[in-house]
Short mmCIF file of C-alpha atoms in Angstrom, two decimals:
data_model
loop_
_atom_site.label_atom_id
_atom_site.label_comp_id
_atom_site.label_asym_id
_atom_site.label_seq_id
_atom_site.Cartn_x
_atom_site.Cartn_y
_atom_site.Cartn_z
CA UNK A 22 -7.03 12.05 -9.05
CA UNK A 23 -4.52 11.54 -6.28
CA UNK A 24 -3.85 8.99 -4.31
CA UNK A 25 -5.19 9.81 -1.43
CA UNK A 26 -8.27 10.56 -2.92
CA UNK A 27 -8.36 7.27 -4.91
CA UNK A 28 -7.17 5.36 -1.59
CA UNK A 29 -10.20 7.33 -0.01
CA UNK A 30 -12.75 6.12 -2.95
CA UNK A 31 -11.34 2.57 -2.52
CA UNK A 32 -11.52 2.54 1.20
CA UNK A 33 -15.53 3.77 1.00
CA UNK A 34 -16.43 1.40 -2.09
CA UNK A 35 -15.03 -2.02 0.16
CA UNK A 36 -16.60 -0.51 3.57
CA UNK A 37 -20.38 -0.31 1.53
CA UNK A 38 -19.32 -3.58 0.08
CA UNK A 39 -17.99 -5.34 2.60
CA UNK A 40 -21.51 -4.32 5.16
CA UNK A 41 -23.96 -5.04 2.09
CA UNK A 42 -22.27 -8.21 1.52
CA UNK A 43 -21.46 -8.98 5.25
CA UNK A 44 -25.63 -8.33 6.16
CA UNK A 45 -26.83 -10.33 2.65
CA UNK A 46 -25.02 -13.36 4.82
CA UNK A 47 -26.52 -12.51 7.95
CA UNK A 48 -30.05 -12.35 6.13
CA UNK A 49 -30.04 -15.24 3.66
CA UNK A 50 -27.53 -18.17 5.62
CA UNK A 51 -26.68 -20.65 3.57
CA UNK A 52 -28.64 -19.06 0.96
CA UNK A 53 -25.75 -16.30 0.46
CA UNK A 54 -23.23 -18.76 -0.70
CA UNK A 55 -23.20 -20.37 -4.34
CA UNK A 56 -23.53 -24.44 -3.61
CA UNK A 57 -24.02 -24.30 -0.02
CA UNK A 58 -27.61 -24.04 0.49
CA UNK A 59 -28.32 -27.62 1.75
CA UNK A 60 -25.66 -27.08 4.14
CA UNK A 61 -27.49 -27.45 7.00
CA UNK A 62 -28.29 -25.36 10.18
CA UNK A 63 -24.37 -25.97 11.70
CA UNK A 64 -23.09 -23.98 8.70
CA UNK A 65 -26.27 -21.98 8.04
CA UNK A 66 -25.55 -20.65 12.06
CA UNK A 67 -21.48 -20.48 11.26
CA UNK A 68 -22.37 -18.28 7.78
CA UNK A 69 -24.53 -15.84 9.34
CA UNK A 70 -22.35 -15.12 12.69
CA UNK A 71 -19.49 -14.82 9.94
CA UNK A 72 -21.42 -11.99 8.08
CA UNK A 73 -22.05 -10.20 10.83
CA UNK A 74 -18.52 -9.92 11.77
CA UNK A 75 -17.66 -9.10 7.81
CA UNK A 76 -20.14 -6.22 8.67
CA UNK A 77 -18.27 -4.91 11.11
CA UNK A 78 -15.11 -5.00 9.15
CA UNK A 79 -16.81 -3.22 6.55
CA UNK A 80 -17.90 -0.94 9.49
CA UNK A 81 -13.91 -0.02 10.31
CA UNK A 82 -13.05 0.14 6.36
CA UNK A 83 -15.74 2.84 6.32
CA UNK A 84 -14.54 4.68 9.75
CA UNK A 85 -10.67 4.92 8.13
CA UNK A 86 -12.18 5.86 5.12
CA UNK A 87 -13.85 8.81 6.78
CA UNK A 88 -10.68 9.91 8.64
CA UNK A 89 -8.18 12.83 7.29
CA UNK A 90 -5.61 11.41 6.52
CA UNK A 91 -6.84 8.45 5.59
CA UNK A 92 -4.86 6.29 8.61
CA UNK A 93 -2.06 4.41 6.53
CA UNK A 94 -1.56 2.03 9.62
CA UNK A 95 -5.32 0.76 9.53
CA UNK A 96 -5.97 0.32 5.80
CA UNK A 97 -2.29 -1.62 6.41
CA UNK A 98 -4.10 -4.13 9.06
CA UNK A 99 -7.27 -4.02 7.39
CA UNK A 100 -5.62 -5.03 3.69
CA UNK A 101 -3.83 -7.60 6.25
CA UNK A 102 -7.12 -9.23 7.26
CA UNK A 103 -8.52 -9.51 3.40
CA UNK A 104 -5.20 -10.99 2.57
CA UNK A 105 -5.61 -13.83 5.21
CA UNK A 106 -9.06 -14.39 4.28
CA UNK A 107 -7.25 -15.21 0.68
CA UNK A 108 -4.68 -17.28 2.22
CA UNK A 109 -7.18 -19.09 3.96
CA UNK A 110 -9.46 -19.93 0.55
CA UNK A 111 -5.98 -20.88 -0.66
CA UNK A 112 -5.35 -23.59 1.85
CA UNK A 113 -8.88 -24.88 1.36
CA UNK A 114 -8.58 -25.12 -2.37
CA UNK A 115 -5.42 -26.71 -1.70
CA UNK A 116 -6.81 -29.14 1.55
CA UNK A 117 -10.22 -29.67 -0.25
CA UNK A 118 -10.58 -28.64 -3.75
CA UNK A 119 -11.80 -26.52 -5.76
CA UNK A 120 -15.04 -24.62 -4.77
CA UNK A 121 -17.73 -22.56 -6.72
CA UNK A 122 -16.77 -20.52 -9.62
CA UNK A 123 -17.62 -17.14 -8.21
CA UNK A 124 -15.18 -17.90 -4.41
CA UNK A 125 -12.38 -18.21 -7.04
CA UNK A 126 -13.04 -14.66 -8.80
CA UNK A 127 -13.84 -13.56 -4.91
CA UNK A 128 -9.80 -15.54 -3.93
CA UNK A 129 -8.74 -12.99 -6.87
CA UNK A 130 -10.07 -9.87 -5.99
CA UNK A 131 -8.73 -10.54 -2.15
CA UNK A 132 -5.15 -11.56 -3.96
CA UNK A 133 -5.49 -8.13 -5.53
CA UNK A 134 -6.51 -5.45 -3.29
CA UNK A 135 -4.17 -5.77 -0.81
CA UNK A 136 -1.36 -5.11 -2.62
CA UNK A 137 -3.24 -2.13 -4.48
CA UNK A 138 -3.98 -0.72 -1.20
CA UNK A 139 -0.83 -1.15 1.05
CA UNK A 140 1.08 0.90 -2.35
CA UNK A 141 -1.76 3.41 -2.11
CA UNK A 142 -1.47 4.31 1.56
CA UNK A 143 2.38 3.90 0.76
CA UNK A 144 2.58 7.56 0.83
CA UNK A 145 0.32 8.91 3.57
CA UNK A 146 1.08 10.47 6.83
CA UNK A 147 -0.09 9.20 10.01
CA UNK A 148 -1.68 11.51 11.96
CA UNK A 149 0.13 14.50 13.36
CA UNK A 150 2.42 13.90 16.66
CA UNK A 151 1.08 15.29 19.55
CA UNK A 152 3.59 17.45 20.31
CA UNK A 153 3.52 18.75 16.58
CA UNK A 154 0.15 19.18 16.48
CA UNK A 155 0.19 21.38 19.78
CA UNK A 156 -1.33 19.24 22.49
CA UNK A 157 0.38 18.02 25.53
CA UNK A 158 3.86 19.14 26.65
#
């Protein structure tokens, strides 16, 4: 399988994710997250708002997904804005603790799939110049 194929797989796989998980939040509130259910309706309103807007990344993973070439520059920004969401469960573990079992395996996987998919759109062309591609002067 070749990279682009595998970066095309990976892309799909965390859009479906990201909106299943993303509209689980938006459905259950504080329901959707291990040890927060008696949170109360502040965070309850906070989670689902959140979820919605992790559907619509999952929503622009899917669109680059769906793109030939896969567009290098926004699985670059999108592996960008998983990575902060890791730095930020890094600063809380560090401000607050240590949370739930299962947001340290999630801190993991968003420590790990960045990095995975920056070096697999390492290699792909951005879309063809205009000029190159024989529109415009």
């Amino acid at each position: 399988m070749t990279r682009g194929k595998t970066l095309r797989g990976l892309a799909m796989v965390m859009g479906y994710a990201c909106v299943a998980i993303g509209l689980f939040h938006v459905l259950l509130g504080n329901a959707a997250i291990p040890g927060a259910s008696s949170a109360g309706p502040t965070i309850d309103s906070l989670g689902r708002f959140f979820g919605a807007i992790f559907a619509g990344y999952g929503l622009a993973w899917l669109w680059a997904a769906r793109q030939s070439p896969v567009p290098a520059t926004a699985v670059r920004w999108l592996s960008a804005v998983f990575l902060l969401g890791a730095i930020g469960r890094l600063l809380s573990l560090a401000a607050q603790g240590w949370p739930h079992w299962f947001q340290v395996v999630l801190t993991i996987i968003e420590l790990v799939l960045p990095p995975l998919f920056l070096w697999l759109a390492s290699d792909r062309d951005e879309a063809p110049s205009r000029r190159g591609a024989g529109v415009g002067p």
